[in-house]
PDB file of C-alpha atoms and ligand atoms in Angstrom:
ATOM      1  CA  UNK A 129      84.068 118.657 103.550  1.00  0.00           C
ATOM      2  CA  UNK A 130      81.050 120.858 103.619  1.00  0.00           C
ATOM      3  CA  UNK A 131      80.700 122.370 100.096  1.00  0.00           C
ATOM      4  CA  UNK A 132      78.860 126.304 100.163  1.00  0.00           C
ATOM      5  CA  UNK A 133      77.369 126.858  96.889  1.00  0.00           C
ATOM      6  CA  UNK A 134      76.558 130.593  96.449  1.00  0.00           C
ATOM      7  CA  UNK A 135      73.912 131.857  93.846  1.00  0.00           C
ATOM      8  CA  UNK A 136      74.297 135.493  92.375  1.00  0.00           C
ATOM      9  CA  UNK A 137      72.920 137.483  89.668  1.00  0.00           C
ATOM     10  CA  UNK A 138      74.940 140.592  90.155  1.00  0.00           C
ATOM     11  CA  UNK A 139      77.626 142.367  92.033  1.00  0.00           C
ATOM     12  CA  UNK A 140      77.903 139.602  94.410  1.00  0.00           C
ATOM     13  CA  UNK A 141      78.915 141.754  97.757  1.00  0.00           C
ATOM     14  CA  UNK A 142      77.205 139.668  99.895  1.00  0.00           C
ATOM     15  CA  UNK A 143      78.915 136.793  98.285  1.00  0.00           C
ATOM     16  CA  UNK A 144      82.106 138.431  98.704  1.00  0.00           C
ATOM     17  CA  UNK A 145      81.568 139.306 102.301  1.00  0.00           C
ATOM     18  CA  UNK A 146      80.800 135.525 102.735  1.00  0.00           C
ATOM     19  CA  UNK A 147      84.020 134.308 101.266  1.00  0.00           C
ATOM     20  CA  UNK A 148      86.109 136.714 103.415  1.00  0.00           C
ATOM     21  CA  UNK A 149      84.536 135.829 106.384  1.00  0.00           C
ATOM     22  CA  UNK A 150      85.103 131.955 105.706  1.00  0.00           C
ATOM     23  CA  UNK A 151      88.905 133.068 105.091  1.00  0.00           C
ATOM     24  CA  UNK A 152      89.230 135.203 107.995  1.00  0.00           C
ATOM     25  CA  UNK A 153      87.756 132.947 110.500  1.00  0.00           C
ATOM     26  CA  UNK A 154      88.828 129.807 108.991  1.00  0.00           C
ATOM     27  CA  UNK A 155      85.819 127.939 108.555  1.00  0.00           C
ATOM     28  CA  UNK A 156      87.633 125.201 106.650  1.00  0.00           C
ATOM     29  CA  UNK A 157      89.423 124.309 109.867  1.00  0.00           C
ATOM     30  CA  UNK A 158      86.688 125.171 112.257  1.00  0.00           C
ATOM     31  CA  UNK A 159      83.433 123.217 110.252  1.00  0.00           C
ATOM     32  CA  UNK A 160      85.154 121.731 107.427  1.00  0.00           C
ATOM     33  CA  UNK A 161      83.278 124.196 105.290  1.00  0.00           C
ATOM     34  CA  UNK A 162      84.440 126.036 102.142  1.00  0.00           C
ATOM     35  CA  UNK A 163      82.592 128.284  99.436  1.00  0.00           C
ATOM     36  CA  UNK A 164      83.188 125.871  96.554  1.00  0.00           C
ATOM     37  CA  UNK A 165      81.171 127.170  94.013  1.00  0.00           C
ATOM     38  CA  UNK A 166      79.737 130.718  92.912  1.00  0.00           C
ATOM     39  CA  UNK A 167      76.895 130.204  90.256  1.00  0.00           C
ATOM     40  CA  UNK A 168      75.193 132.705  88.445  1.00  0.00           C
ATOM     41  CA  UNK A 169      72.349 132.765  86.215  1.00  0.00           C
ATOM     42  CA  UNK A 170      73.545 135.921  84.242  1.00  0.00           C
ATOM     43  CA  UNK A 171      77.097 135.845  82.489  1.00  0.00           C
ATOM     44  CA  UNK A 172      78.101 139.416  83.224  1.00  0.00           C
ATOM     45  CA  UNK A 173      77.375 139.248  86.912  1.00  0.00           C
ATOM     46  CA  UNK A 174      80.233 141.279  88.362  1.00  0.00           C
ATOM     47  CA  UNK A 175      80.813 138.853  91.256  1.00  0.00           C
ATOM     48  CA  UNK A 176      81.688 136.002  88.711  1.00  0.00           C
ATOM     49  CA  UNK A 177      84.979 137.650  88.103  1.00  0.00           C
ATOM     50  CA  UNK A 178      85.504 138.552  91.704  1.00  0.00           C
ATOM     51  CA  UNK A 179      85.217 134.883  92.799  1.00  0.00           C
ATOM     52  CA  UNK A 180      87.338 133.824  89.927  1.00  0.00           C
ATOM     53  CA  UNK A 181      90.001 136.202  90.837  1.00  0.00           C
ATOM     54  CA  UNK A 182      89.929 134.587  94.561  1.00  0.00           C
ATOM     55  CA  UNK A 183      90.078 131.299  93.312  1.00  0.00           C
ATOM     56  CA  UNK A 184      86.760 130.086  93.423  1.00  0.00           C
ATOM     57  CA  UNK A 185      85.154 127.933  90.810  1.00  0.00           C
ATOM     58  CA  UNK A 186      82.192 129.474  88.801  1.00  0.00           C
ATOM     59  CA  UNK A 187      79.527 128.663  86.438  1.00  0.00           C
ATOM     60  CA  UNK A 188      76.853 130.263  84.523  1.00  0.00           C
ATOM     61  CA  UNK A 189      73.696 128.737  83.904  1.00  0.00           C
ATOM     62  CA  UNK A 190      71.590 131.129  81.803  1.00  0.00           C
ATOM     63  CA  UNK A 191      67.872 130.956  82.650  1.00  0.00           C
ATOM     64  CA  UNK A 192      67.225 132.072  79.080  1.00  0.00           C
ATOM     65  CA  UNK A 193      68.353 128.850  77.670  1.00  0.00           C
ATOM     66  CA  UNK A 194      65.968 126.704  79.330  1.00  0.00           C
ATOM     67  CA  UNK A 195      62.460 126.291  77.939  1.00  0.00           C
ATOM     68  CA  UNK A 196      60.721 126.612  81.549  1.00  0.00           C
ATOM     69  CA  UNK A 197      61.424 127.450  85.027  1.00  0.00           C
ATOM     70  CA  UNK A 198      61.291 123.914  85.692  1.00  0.00           C
ATOM     71  CA  UNK A 199      63.552 122.990  83.562  1.00  0.00           C
ATOM     72  CA  UNK A 200      66.308 125.666  84.745  1.00  0.00           C
ATOM     73  CA  UNK A 201      65.705 124.753  88.276  1.00  0.00           C
ATOM     74  CA  UNK A 202      66.486 120.920  87.330  1.00  0.00           C
ATOM     75  CA  UNK A 203      69.735 121.902  85.781  1.00  0.00           C
ATOM     76  CA  UNK A 204      70.219 124.218  88.585  1.00  0.00           C
ATOM     77  CA  UNK A 205      69.707 121.596  91.288  1.00  0.00           C
ATOM     78  CA  UNK A 206      71.972 119.253  89.215  1.00  0.00           C
ATOM     79  CA  UNK A 207      74.877 121.699  89.223  1.00  0.00           C
ATOM     80  CA  UNK A 208      74.300 122.149  93.225  1.00  0.00           C
ATOM     81  CA  UNK A 209      74.147 118.340  93.801  1.00  0.00           C
ATOM     82  CA  UNK A 210      77.215 117.724  91.993  1.00  0.00           C
ATOM     83  CA  UNK A 211      78.638 119.551  95.320  1.00  0.00           C
ATOM     84  CA  UNK A 212      77.211 117.284  97.724  1.00  0.00           C
ATOM     85  CA  UNK A 213      79.612 114.951  99.800  1.00  0.00           C
ATOM     86  CA  UNK A 214      78.901 111.960 101.437  1.00  0.00           C
ATOM     87  CA  UNK A 215      76.929 112.805 104.705  1.00  0.00           C
ATOM     88  CA  UNK A 216      77.885 116.550 103.924  1.00  0.00           C
ATOM     89  CA  UNK A 217      75.135 117.954 101.466  1.00  0.00           C
ATOM     90  CA  UNK A 218      75.971 121.423 100.139  1.00  0.00           C
ATOM     91  CA  UNK A 219      74.797 124.454 101.755  1.00  0.00           C
ATOM     92  CA  UNK A 220      72.953 126.512  99.278  1.00  0.00           C
ATOM     93  CA  UNK A 221      73.222 130.399  99.882  1.00  0.00           C
ATOM     94  CA  UNK A 222      71.033 132.761  97.706  1.00  0.00           C
ATOM     95  CA  UNK A 223      72.930 136.077  97.626  1.00  0.00           C
ATOM     96  CA  UNK A 224      71.230 138.651  95.314  1.00  0.00           C
ATOM     97  CA  UNK A 225      69.950 135.556  92.988  1.00  0.00           C
ATOM     98  CA  UNK A 226      66.999 137.423  91.181  1.00  0.00           C
ATOM     99  CA  UNK A 227      65.146 134.095  90.243  1.00  0.00           C
ATOM    100  CA  UNK A 228      62.136 132.551  91.967  1.00  0.00           C
ATOM    101  CA  UNK A 229      62.723 129.204  92.787  1.00  0.00           C
ATOM    102  CA  UNK A 230      60.224 126.600  91.937  1.00  0.00           C
ATOM    103  CA  UNK A 231      58.280 124.546  94.940  1.00  0.00           C
ATOM    104  CA  UNK A 232      60.184 121.382  93.705  1.00  0.00           C
ATOM    105  CA  UNK A 233      63.838 122.809  94.173  1.00  0.00           C
ATOM    106  CA  UNK A 234      63.065 124.155  97.490  1.00  0.00           C
ATOM    107  CA  UNK A 235      61.708 121.338  98.486  1.00  0.00           C
ATOM    108  CA  UNK A 236      64.789 119.317  97.480  1.00  0.00           C
ATOM    109  CA  UNK A 237      67.276 121.852  99.174  1.00  0.00           C
ATOM    110  CA  UNK A 238      65.028 122.957 102.180  1.00  0.00           C
ATOM    111  CA  UNK A 239      66.843 122.961 105.556  1.00  0.00           C
ATOM    112  CA  UNK A 240      69.966 123.906 103.605  1.00  0.00           C
ATOM    113  CA  UNK A 241      68.783 126.988 101.374  1.00  0.00           C
ATOM    114  CA  UNK A 242      69.548 130.433 102.976  1.00  0.00           C
ATOM    115  CA  UNK A 243      68.345 134.019 101.366  1.00  0.00           C
ATOM    116  CA  UNK A 244      68.902 137.156 102.342  1.00  0.00           C
ATOM    117  CA  UNK A 245      66.142 139.841 101.721  1.00  0.00           C
ATOM    118  CA  UNK A 246      66.435 143.456 102.191  1.00  0.00           C
ATOM    119  CA  UNK A 247      63.618 144.475 104.408  1.00  0.00           C
ATOM    120  CA  UNK A 248      62.620 143.231 108.147  1.00  0.00           C
ATOM    121  CA  UNK A 249      60.524 140.438 107.143  1.00  0.00           C
ATOM    122  CA  UNK A 250      57.572 139.826 107.360  1.00  0.00           C
ATOM    123  CA  UNK A 251      57.529 143.557 106.535  1.00  0.00           C
ATOM    124  CA  UNK A 252      57.893 144.079 102.496  1.00  0.00           C
ATOM    125  CA  UNK A 253      58.385 140.708 100.840  1.00  0.00           C
ATOM    126  CA  UNK A 254      58.887 141.109  97.143  1.00  0.00           C
ATOM    127  CA  UNK A 255      60.768 143.591  95.295  1.00  0.00           C
ATOM    128  CA  UNK A 256      61.424 147.571  95.656  1.00  0.00           C
ATOM    129  CA  UNK A 257      61.678 147.060  99.676  1.00  0.00           C
ATOM    130  CA  UNK A 258      63.291 150.421 100.307  1.00  0.00           C
ATOM    131  CA  UNK A 259      61.130 152.565  98.502  1.00  0.00           C
ATOM    132  CA  UNK A 260      58.232 150.872  99.903  1.00  0.00           C
ATOM    133  CA  UNK A 261      59.636 151.440 103.428  1.00  0.00           C
ATOM    134  CA  UNK A 262      60.166 155.073 102.597  1.00  0.00           C
ATOM    135  CA  UNK A 263      56.645 155.319 101.290  1.00  0.00           C
ATOM    136  CA  UNK A 264      54.913 153.963 104.316  1.00  0.00           C
ATOM    137  CA  UNK A 265      57.099 156.458 106.406  1.00  0.00           C
ATOM    138  CA  UNK A 266      59.056 153.800 108.340  1.00  0.00           C
ATOM    139  CA  UNK A 267      61.514 155.147 110.769  1.00  0.00           C
ATOM    140  CA  UNK A 268      63.464 152.055 110.342  1.00  0.00           C
ATOM    141  CA  UNK A 269      64.279 149.527 107.901  1.00  0.00           C
ATOM    142  CA  UNK A 270      66.871 146.585 107.394  1.00  0.00           C
ATOM    143  CA  UNK A 271      67.598 142.791 106.293  1.00  0.00           C
ATOM    144  CA  UNK A 272      66.826 139.501 107.124  1.00  0.00           C
ATOM    145  CA  UNK A 273      68.452 136.139 106.424  1.00  0.00           C
ATOM    146  CA  UNK A 274      66.033 133.551 106.257  1.00  0.00           C
ATOM    147  CA  UNK A 275      65.688 129.945 105.440  1.00  0.00           C
ATOM    148  CA  UNK A 276      63.911 129.451 102.246  1.00  0.00           C
ATOM    149  CA  UNK A 277      60.581 127.774 102.259  1.00  0.00           C
ATOM    150  CA  UNK A 278      57.839 127.342  99.481  1.00  0.00           C
ATOM    151  CA  UNK A 279      56.362 130.753 100.475  1.00  0.00           C
ATOM    152  CA  UNK A 280      58.298 133.698  98.780  1.00  0.00           C
ATOM    153  CA  UNK A 281      60.477 135.677 101.381  1.00  0.00           C
ATOM    154  CA  UNK A 282      59.084 133.649 104.327  1.00  0.00           C
ATOM    155  CA  UNK A 283      60.681 130.656 106.273  1.00  0.00           C
ATOM    156  CA  UNK A 284      62.660 130.723 109.826  1.00  0.00           C
ATOM    157  CA  UNK A 285      64.674 134.074 110.497  1.00  0.00           C
ATOM    158  CA  UNK A 286      68.231 133.344 111.080  1.00  0.00           C
ATOM    159  CA  UNK A 287      69.552 136.993 111.375  1.00  0.00           C
ATOM    160  CA  UNK A 288      68.218 140.530 111.167  1.00  0.00           C
ATOM    161  CA  UNK A 289      69.767 143.965 111.256  1.00  0.00           C
ATOM    162  CA  UNK A 290      68.163 147.313 111.698  1.00  0.00           C
ATOM    163  CA  UNK A 291      69.074 150.666 110.042  1.00  0.00           C
ATOM    164  CA  UNK A 292      67.493 154.065 110.411  1.00  0.00           C
ATOM    165  CA  UNK A 293      65.331 155.712 107.502  1.00  0.00           C
ATOM    166  CA  UNK A 294      66.709 159.084 107.581  1.00  0.00           C
ATOM    167  CA  UNK A 295      64.723 162.282 106.491  1.00  0.00           C
ATOM    168  CA  UNK A 296      66.251 162.514 103.040  1.00  0.00           C
ATOM    169  CA  UNK A 297      66.500 159.002 102.101  1.00  0.00           C
ATOM    170  CA  UNK A 298      65.984 157.801  98.832  1.00  0.00           C
ATOM    171  CA  UNK A 299      65.771 154.016  97.671  1.00  0.00           C
ATOM    172  CA  UNK A 300      69.262 154.448  96.807  1.00  0.00           C
ATOM    173  CA  UNK A 301      70.899 156.028  99.990  1.00  0.00           C
ATOM    174  CA  UNK A 302      68.764 153.417 102.136  1.00  0.00           C
ATOM    175  CA  UNK A 303      69.793 150.753 100.136  1.00  0.00           C
ATOM    176  CA  UNK A 304      73.435 151.311 100.731  1.00  0.00           C
ATOM    177  CA  UNK A 305      73.156 151.686 104.532  1.00  0.00           C
ATOM    178  CA  UNK A 306      71.160 148.244 104.413  1.00  0.00           C
ATOM    179  CA  UNK A 307      73.646 146.879 102.463  1.00  0.00           C
ATOM    180  CA  UNK A 308      76.416 147.533 104.812  1.00  0.00           C
ATOM    181  CA  UNK A 309      74.514 145.469 107.575  1.00  0.00           C
ATOM    182  CA  UNK A 310      73.839 142.652 105.140  1.00  0.00           C
ATOM    183  CA  UNK A 311      77.728 142.138 104.651  1.00  0.00           C
ATOM    184  CA  UNK A 312      77.881 141.777 108.428  1.00  0.00           C
ATOM    185  CA  UNK A 313      74.461 139.480 108.998  1.00  0.00           C
ATOM    186  CA  UNK A 314      75.133 136.990 106.045  1.00  0.00           C
ATOM    187  CA  UNK A 315      78.327 135.856 107.227  1.00  0.00           C
ATOM    188  CA  UNK A 316      77.249 135.485 110.765  1.00  0.00           C
ATOM    189  CA  UNK A 317      73.819 133.716 109.502  1.00  0.00           C
ATOM    190  CA  UNK A 318      76.018 131.065 107.455  1.00  0.00           C
ATOM    191  CA  UNK A 319      78.516 130.637 110.384  1.00  0.00           C
ATOM    192  CA  UNK A 320      75.465 129.774 112.882  1.00  0.00           C
ATOM    193  CA  UNK A 321      74.251 127.469 110.425  1.00  0.00           C
ATOM    194  CA  UNK A 322      77.196 125.564 110.012  1.00  0.00           C
ATOM    195  CA  UNK A 323      77.686 125.404 113.746  1.00  0.00           C
ATOM    196  CA  UNK A 324      74.480 123.858 114.195  1.00  0.00           C
ATOM    197  CA  UNK A 325      74.748 121.543 111.009  1.00  0.00           C
TER     198      UNK A 325
HETATM  199  C1  GRF B 111      71.060 142.622  98.408  1.00  0.00           C
HETATM  200  O1  GRF B 111      70.597 143.758  98.612  1.00  0.00           O
HETATM  201  C2  GRF B 111      70.391 141.615  98.696  1.00  0.00           C
HETATM  202  O2  GRF B 111      69.602 141.941  99.754  1.00  0.00           O
HETATM  203  C3  GRF B 111      69.169 141.896  97.498  1.00  0.00           C
HETATM  204  O3  GRF B 111      69.952 142.069  96.307  1.00  0.00           O
HETATM  205  C4  GRF B 111      71.395 142.471  96.661  1.00  0.00           C
HETATM  206  C5  GRF B 111      72.421 141.836  96.212  1.00  0.00           C
HETATM  207  O4  GRF B 111      73.528 142.612  96.339  1.00  0.00           O
HETATM  208  N1  GRF B 111      68.407 140.638  97.328  1.00  0.00           N
HETATM  209  P1  GRF B 111      74.971 141.957  96.081  1.00  0.00           P
HETATM  210  O5  GRF B 111      74.780 141.308  94.805  1.00  0.00           O
HETATM  211  O6  GRF B 111      75.429 140.800  97.093  1.00  0.00           O
HETATM  212  O7  GRF B 111      76.034 142.917  96.098  1.00  0.00           O
END
């Protein structure tokens, strides 16, 4: 069995979209894959409750409880590695996980570490993507699912979705439009990853 570990920090709507797709598309039967753990660095992340209600194990690792980024990432790596199975290393899915991972963590999980970023990478890596797209006068915006490498918001692109930027958009209205597409492309990217694994 391939365990999927999803890391969140907030509402977890992308996590929920992946869980729903896994159930509806029977990932367990087709790819021997299941969402085994939802882990948050914040105890009040709304997605934890949703995951619990859907029968998924949850865990909180509060980054503030660790003296350094390296110490937190070491604990995080241990928590994820607990879900490795012989010949089936866990897939790690970052879904609104608002922590920058250390090179050591990324190196250890490279090739099985996916992230979603709310822009059309390589444009607008980093924060405030929607406002920056509006300020730049972009006619289109979107989201990208990519493999995580040592360089922030880079790495091989698995899926992208494009939405229009409308004349009176604010960062909030644009983010909401992009998010609906994230819920489509993230499950699709994970499915494609499982197919090639
Ligand atoms: C998404 O827009 C994601 O791209 C960004 O944070 C948001 C997370 O939303 N990194 P959710 O927690 O999946 O609802």
